[in-house]
Coordinates of C-alpha atoms and ligand atoms in Angstrom, one line a residue:
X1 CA 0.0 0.0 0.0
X2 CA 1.4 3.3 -0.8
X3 CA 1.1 6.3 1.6
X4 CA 1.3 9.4 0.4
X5 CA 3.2 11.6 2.9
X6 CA 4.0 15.7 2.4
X7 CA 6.3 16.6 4.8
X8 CA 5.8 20.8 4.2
X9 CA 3.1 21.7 7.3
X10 CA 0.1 22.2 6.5
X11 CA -1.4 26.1 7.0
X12 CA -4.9 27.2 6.2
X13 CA -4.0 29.2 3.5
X14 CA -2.6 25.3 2.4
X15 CA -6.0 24.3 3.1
X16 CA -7.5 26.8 0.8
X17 CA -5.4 26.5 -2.0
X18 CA -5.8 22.4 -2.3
X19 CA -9.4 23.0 -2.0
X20 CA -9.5 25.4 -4.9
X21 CA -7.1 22.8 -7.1
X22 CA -9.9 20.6 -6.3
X23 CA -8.1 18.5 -4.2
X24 CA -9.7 16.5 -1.5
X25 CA -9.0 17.5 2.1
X26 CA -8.7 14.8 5.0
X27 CA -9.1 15.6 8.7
X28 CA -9.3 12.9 11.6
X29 CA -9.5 13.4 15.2
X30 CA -7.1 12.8 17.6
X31 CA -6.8 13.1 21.7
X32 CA -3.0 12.0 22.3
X33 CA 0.7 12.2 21.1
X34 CA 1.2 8.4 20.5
X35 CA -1.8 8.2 17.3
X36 CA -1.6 12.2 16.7
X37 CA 2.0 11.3 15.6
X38 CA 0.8 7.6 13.5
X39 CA -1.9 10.1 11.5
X40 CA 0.3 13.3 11.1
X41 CA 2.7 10.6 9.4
X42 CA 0.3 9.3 7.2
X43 CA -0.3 12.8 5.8
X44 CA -3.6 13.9 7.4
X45 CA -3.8 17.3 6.3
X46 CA -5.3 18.1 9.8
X47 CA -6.3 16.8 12.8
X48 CA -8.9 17.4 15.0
X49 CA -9.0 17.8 18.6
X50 CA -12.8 17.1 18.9
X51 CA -14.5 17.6 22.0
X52 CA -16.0 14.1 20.6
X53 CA -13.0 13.4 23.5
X54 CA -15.3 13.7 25.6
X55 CA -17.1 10.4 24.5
X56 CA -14.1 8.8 23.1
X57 CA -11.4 9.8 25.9
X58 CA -13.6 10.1 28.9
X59 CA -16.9 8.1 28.4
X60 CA -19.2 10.3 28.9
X61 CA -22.3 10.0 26.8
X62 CA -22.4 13.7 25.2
X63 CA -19.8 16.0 24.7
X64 CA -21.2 18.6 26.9
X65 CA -19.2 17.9 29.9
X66 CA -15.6 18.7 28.6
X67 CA -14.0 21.7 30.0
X68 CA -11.6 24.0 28.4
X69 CA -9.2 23.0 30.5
X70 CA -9.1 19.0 29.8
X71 CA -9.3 20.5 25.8
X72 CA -5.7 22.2 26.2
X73 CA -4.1 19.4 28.0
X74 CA -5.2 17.1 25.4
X75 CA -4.3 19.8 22.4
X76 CA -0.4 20.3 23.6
X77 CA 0.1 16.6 23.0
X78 CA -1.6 16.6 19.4
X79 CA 0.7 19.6 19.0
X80 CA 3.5 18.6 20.0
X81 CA 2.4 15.0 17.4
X82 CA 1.8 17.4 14.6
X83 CA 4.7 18.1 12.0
X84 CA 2.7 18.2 9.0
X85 CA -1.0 18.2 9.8
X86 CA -2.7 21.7 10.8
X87 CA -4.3 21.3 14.5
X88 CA -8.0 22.7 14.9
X89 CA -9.2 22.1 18.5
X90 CA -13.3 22.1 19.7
X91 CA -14.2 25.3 21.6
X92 CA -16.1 22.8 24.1
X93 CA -19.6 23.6 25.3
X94 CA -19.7 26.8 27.7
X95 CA -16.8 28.4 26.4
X96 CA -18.3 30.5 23.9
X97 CA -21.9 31.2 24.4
X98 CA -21.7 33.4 27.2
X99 CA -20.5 36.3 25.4
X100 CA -18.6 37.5 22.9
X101 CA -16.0 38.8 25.7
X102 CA -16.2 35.5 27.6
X103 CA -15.6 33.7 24.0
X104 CA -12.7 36.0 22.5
X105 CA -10.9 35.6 26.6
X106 CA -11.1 31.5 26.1
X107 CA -10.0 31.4 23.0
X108 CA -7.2 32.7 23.1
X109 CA -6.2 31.0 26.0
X110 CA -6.6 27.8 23.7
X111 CA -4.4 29.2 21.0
X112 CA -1.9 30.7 23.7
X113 CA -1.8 27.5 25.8
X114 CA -2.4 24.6 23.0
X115 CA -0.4 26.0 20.6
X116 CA -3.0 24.7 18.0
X117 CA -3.4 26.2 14.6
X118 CA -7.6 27.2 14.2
X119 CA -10.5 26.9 16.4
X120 CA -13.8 25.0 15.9
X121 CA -17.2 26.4 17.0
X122 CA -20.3 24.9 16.5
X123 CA -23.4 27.7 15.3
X124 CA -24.4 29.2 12.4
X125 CA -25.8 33.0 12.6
X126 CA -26.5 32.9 16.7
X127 CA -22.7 32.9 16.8
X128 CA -21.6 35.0 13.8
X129 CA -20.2 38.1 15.9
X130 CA -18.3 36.1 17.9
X131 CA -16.5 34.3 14.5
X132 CA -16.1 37.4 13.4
X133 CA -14.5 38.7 16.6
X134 CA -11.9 35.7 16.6
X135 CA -11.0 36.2 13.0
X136 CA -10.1 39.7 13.1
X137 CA -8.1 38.7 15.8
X138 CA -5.9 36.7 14.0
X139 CA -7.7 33.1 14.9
X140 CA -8.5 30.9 12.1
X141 CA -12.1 29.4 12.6
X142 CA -13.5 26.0 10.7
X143 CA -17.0 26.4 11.5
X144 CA -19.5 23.7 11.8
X145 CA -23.3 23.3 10.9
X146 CA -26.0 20.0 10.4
X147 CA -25.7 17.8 13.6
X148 CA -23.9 20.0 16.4
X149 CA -23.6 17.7 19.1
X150 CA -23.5 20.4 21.7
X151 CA -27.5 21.0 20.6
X152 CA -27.9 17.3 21.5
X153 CA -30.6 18.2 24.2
X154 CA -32.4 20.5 21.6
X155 CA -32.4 18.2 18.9
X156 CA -33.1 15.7 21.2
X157 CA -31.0 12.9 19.6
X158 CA -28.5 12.5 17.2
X159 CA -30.4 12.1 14.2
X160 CA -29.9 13.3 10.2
X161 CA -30.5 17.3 10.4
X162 CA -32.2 19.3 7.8
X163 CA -34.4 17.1 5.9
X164 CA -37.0 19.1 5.9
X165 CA -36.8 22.1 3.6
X166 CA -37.0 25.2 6.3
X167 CA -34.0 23.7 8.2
X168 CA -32.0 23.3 5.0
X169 CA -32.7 26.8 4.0
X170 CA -31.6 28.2 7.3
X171 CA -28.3 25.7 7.2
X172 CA -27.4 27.0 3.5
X173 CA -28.0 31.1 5.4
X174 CA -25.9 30.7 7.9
X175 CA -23.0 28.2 5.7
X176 CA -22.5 31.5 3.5
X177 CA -22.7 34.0 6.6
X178 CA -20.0 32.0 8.0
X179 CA -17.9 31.3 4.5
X180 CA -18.2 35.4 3.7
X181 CA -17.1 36.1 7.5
X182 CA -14.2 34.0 7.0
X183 CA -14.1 30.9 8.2
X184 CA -11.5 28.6 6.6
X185 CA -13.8 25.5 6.2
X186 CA -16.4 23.9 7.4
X187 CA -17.5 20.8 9.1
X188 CA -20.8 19.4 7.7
X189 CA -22.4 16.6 10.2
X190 CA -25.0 14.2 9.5
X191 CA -27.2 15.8 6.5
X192 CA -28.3 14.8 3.0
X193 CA -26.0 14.9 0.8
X194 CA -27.6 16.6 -1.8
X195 CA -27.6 19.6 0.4
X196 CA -24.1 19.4 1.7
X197 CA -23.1 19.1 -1.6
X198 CA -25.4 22.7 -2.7
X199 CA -23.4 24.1 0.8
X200 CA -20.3 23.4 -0.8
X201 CA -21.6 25.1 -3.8
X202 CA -21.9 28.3 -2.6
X203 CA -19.3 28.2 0.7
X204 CA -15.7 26.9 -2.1
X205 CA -16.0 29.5 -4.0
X206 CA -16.2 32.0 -1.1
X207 CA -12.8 30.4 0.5
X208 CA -14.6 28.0 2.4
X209 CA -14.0 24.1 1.7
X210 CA -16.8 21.8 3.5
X211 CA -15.6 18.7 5.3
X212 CA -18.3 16.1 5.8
X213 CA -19.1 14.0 8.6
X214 CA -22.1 11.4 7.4
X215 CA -22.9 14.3 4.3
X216 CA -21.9 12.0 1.2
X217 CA -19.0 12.5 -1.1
X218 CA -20.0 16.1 -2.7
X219 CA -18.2 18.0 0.5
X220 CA -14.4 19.0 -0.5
X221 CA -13.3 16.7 1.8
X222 CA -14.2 14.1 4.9
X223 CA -13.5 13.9 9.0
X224 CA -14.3 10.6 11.2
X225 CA -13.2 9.9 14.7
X226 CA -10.3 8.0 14.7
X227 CA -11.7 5.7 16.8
X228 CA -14.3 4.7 15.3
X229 CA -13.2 4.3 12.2
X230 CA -10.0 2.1 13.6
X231 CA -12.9 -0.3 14.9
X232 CA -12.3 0.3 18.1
X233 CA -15.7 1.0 19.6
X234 CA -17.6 -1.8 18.1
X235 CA -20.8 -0.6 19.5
X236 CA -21.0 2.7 17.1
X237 CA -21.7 1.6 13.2
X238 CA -23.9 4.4 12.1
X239 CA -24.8 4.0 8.6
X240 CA -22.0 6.2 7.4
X241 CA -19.3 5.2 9.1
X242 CA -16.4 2.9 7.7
X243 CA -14.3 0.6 9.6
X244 CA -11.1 0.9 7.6
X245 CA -9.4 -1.3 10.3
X246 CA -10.5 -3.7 13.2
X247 CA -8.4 -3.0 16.3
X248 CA -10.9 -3.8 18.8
X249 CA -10.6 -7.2 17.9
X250 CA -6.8 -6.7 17.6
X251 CA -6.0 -5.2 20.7
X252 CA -8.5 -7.8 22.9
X253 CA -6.6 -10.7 21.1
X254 CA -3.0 -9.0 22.1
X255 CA -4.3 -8.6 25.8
X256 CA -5.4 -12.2 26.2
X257 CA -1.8 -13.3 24.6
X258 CA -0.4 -11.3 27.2
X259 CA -2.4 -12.4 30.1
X260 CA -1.8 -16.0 29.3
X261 CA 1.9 -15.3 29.0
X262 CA 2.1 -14.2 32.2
X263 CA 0.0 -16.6 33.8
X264 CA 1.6 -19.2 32.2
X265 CA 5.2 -18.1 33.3
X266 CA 6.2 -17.9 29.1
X267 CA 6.5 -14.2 29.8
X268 CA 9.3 -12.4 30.2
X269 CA 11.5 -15.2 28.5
X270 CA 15.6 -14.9 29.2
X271 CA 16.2 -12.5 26.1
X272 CA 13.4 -10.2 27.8
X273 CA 15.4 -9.9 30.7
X274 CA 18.7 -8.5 32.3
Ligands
KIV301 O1 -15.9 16.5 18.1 C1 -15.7 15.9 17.0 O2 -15.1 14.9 16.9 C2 -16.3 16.5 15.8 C3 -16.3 15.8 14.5 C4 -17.2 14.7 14.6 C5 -16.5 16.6 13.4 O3 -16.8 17.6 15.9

C-alpha cells in the first residue's frame, strides 16, 4: 500500500489553495501524542482535537461535559504529534456562548496554551459576531453546521438534520454567513448529501471548503473519529461510518496473549530480561 506523505506543514491558506485545485482535504480526530503522531505521518492534512474526546477519551455520553481545561491538555500533546497536519481544537460547550467577551478571553487562552493552529465552533448565525470577533483577531475558525452535538438536548438525539426544507434553508444562510465572514472551512455533520453538496456550492467559492461527517461524497473533503473508524468502539456503526481497520478485535486478542503469557510463566522469556 502506498502512503502518500508531504512533509511541508500544513497552514490554512494550504487548506484553501488544495481546495481550490480541487483537491480532496482529509481531517481525523485525535486526543493523544502516540496516534496524533501515527496520523500526522500518514499525511492527514489536519487533525482534530474534537471535543468528541469527551465520548471517546472520557466516556461520557455527550460531549457537553468537557471543559476548556481538559481540551488544552489534550491539544499540547496533538501539537507537539503534529509536524505536517494543521491542528484545529473544539471550543467545548460553555466556552463561547456566554459572550462574545467570555468567548474571544477562552479562545485565546486555547491558541496561547495549546499551541494549536484554528479553532472550531459549533453555530451558524446565533454565533456569527463572535466568529467574526476571533477572526479579526488573527484566529483561524473551521465552523461547523447540520448535527452539532453540543445542541444534542435541543435536537433531542443525534439524528440526520435538515431534511426538511425550512432547516435546510436556514443551514445553507448561515453556511454562506459563515464562509463570507471567513471561516476557513467547514465541518458538515449528519445531513443529506444533496444539500451538503449545494453548501459546498456556494461556501468553495467563497474560500470555504466543506468537510463532511455522514454528508456524502459532494463536501471537498471528509472527518471521522479516529476511533471509530480504527474499529475500536464496536458498539458505534452508524450507517455512514467505515471501519477501515478492526483493532478492537486486535487489541483484545493481544491482551489475552499477554495475560496468558504471564500466567503461564512464558513471559518475560531470558532474552526479555537483564
Ligand atoms: O468532536 C468531533 O469529533 C467533531 C467531529 C465529529 C467533526 O466535531
Amino acid at each position: 500500500m502506498s502512503v502518500h506523505v508531504q512533509s511541508v506543514r500544513m497552514t490554512t491558506s494550504r487548506i484553501r489553495e488544495k481546495a481550490m485545485q480541487g483537491e480532496h482535504l482529509t481531517m481525523l480526530t485525535a486526543y493523544d501524542y502516540t496516534l496524533a503522531r501515527l496520523v500526522d505521518e500518514a499525511g492527514i492534512d489536519m487533525l482534530l482535537v474534537g471535543d468528541s474526546a469527551s465520548n471517546v477519551v472520557c466516556g461520557n455520553q455527550y460531549t457537553i461535559p468537557i471543559t476548556l481545561d481538559e481540551m488544552i491538555f489534550l491539544s499540547r500533546g496533538v501539537v507537539r504529534a503534529a509536524g505536517h497536519s494543521l491542528v484545529v481544537v473544539d471550543m467545548p460547550f460553555g466556552s463561547y456562548q456566554i459572550s462574545e467577551e467570555d468567548a474571544v478571553r477562552n479562545a485565546v487562552k486555547v491558541m496561547k496554551e495549546s499551541g494549536c493552529d484554528a479553532l472550531k465552533l459549533e453555530g451558524g448565525e446565533d454565533i456569527l459576531p463572535v466568529i467574526q470577533h476571533l477572526i479579526r483577531s488573527g484566529i483561524p475558525v473551521c465552523g461547523h453546521l447540520g448535527l452539532t452535538p453540543q445542541s444534542v438536548n435541543q435536537f433531542g438525539g443525534y439524528g440526520l438534520r435538515a431534511k426538511e426544507e425550512a432547516e435546510a434553508e436556514k443551514l445553507l444562510h448561515d453556511a454562506e454567513l459563515l464562509a463570507k465572514a471567513g471561516c476557513f472551512c467547514l465541518v458538515l455533520e449528519k445531513i443529506p448529501a444533496s444539500l451538503a453538496r449545494r453548501v459546498t456550492e456556494i461556501t468553495l467559492p467563497l474560500g470555504c471548503p466543506t468537510i463532511g461527517i455522514g454528508a456524502g461524497n459532494g463536501t471537498t473533503g471528509q472527518v471521522l473519529v479516529l476511533h471509530d473508524m480504527l474499529g475500536m468502539n464496536t458498539g458505534f456503526k452508524p450507517k455512514f461510518l467505515r471501519h477501515f481497520a478492526h483493532l478492537a478485535g486486535d487489541i483484545k486478542q493481544a491482551v489475552t496473549c499477554y495475560a496468558n503469557a504471564v500466567n503461564d510463566g512464558s513471559f518475560p522469556n531470558e532474552n526479555e530480561s537483564y
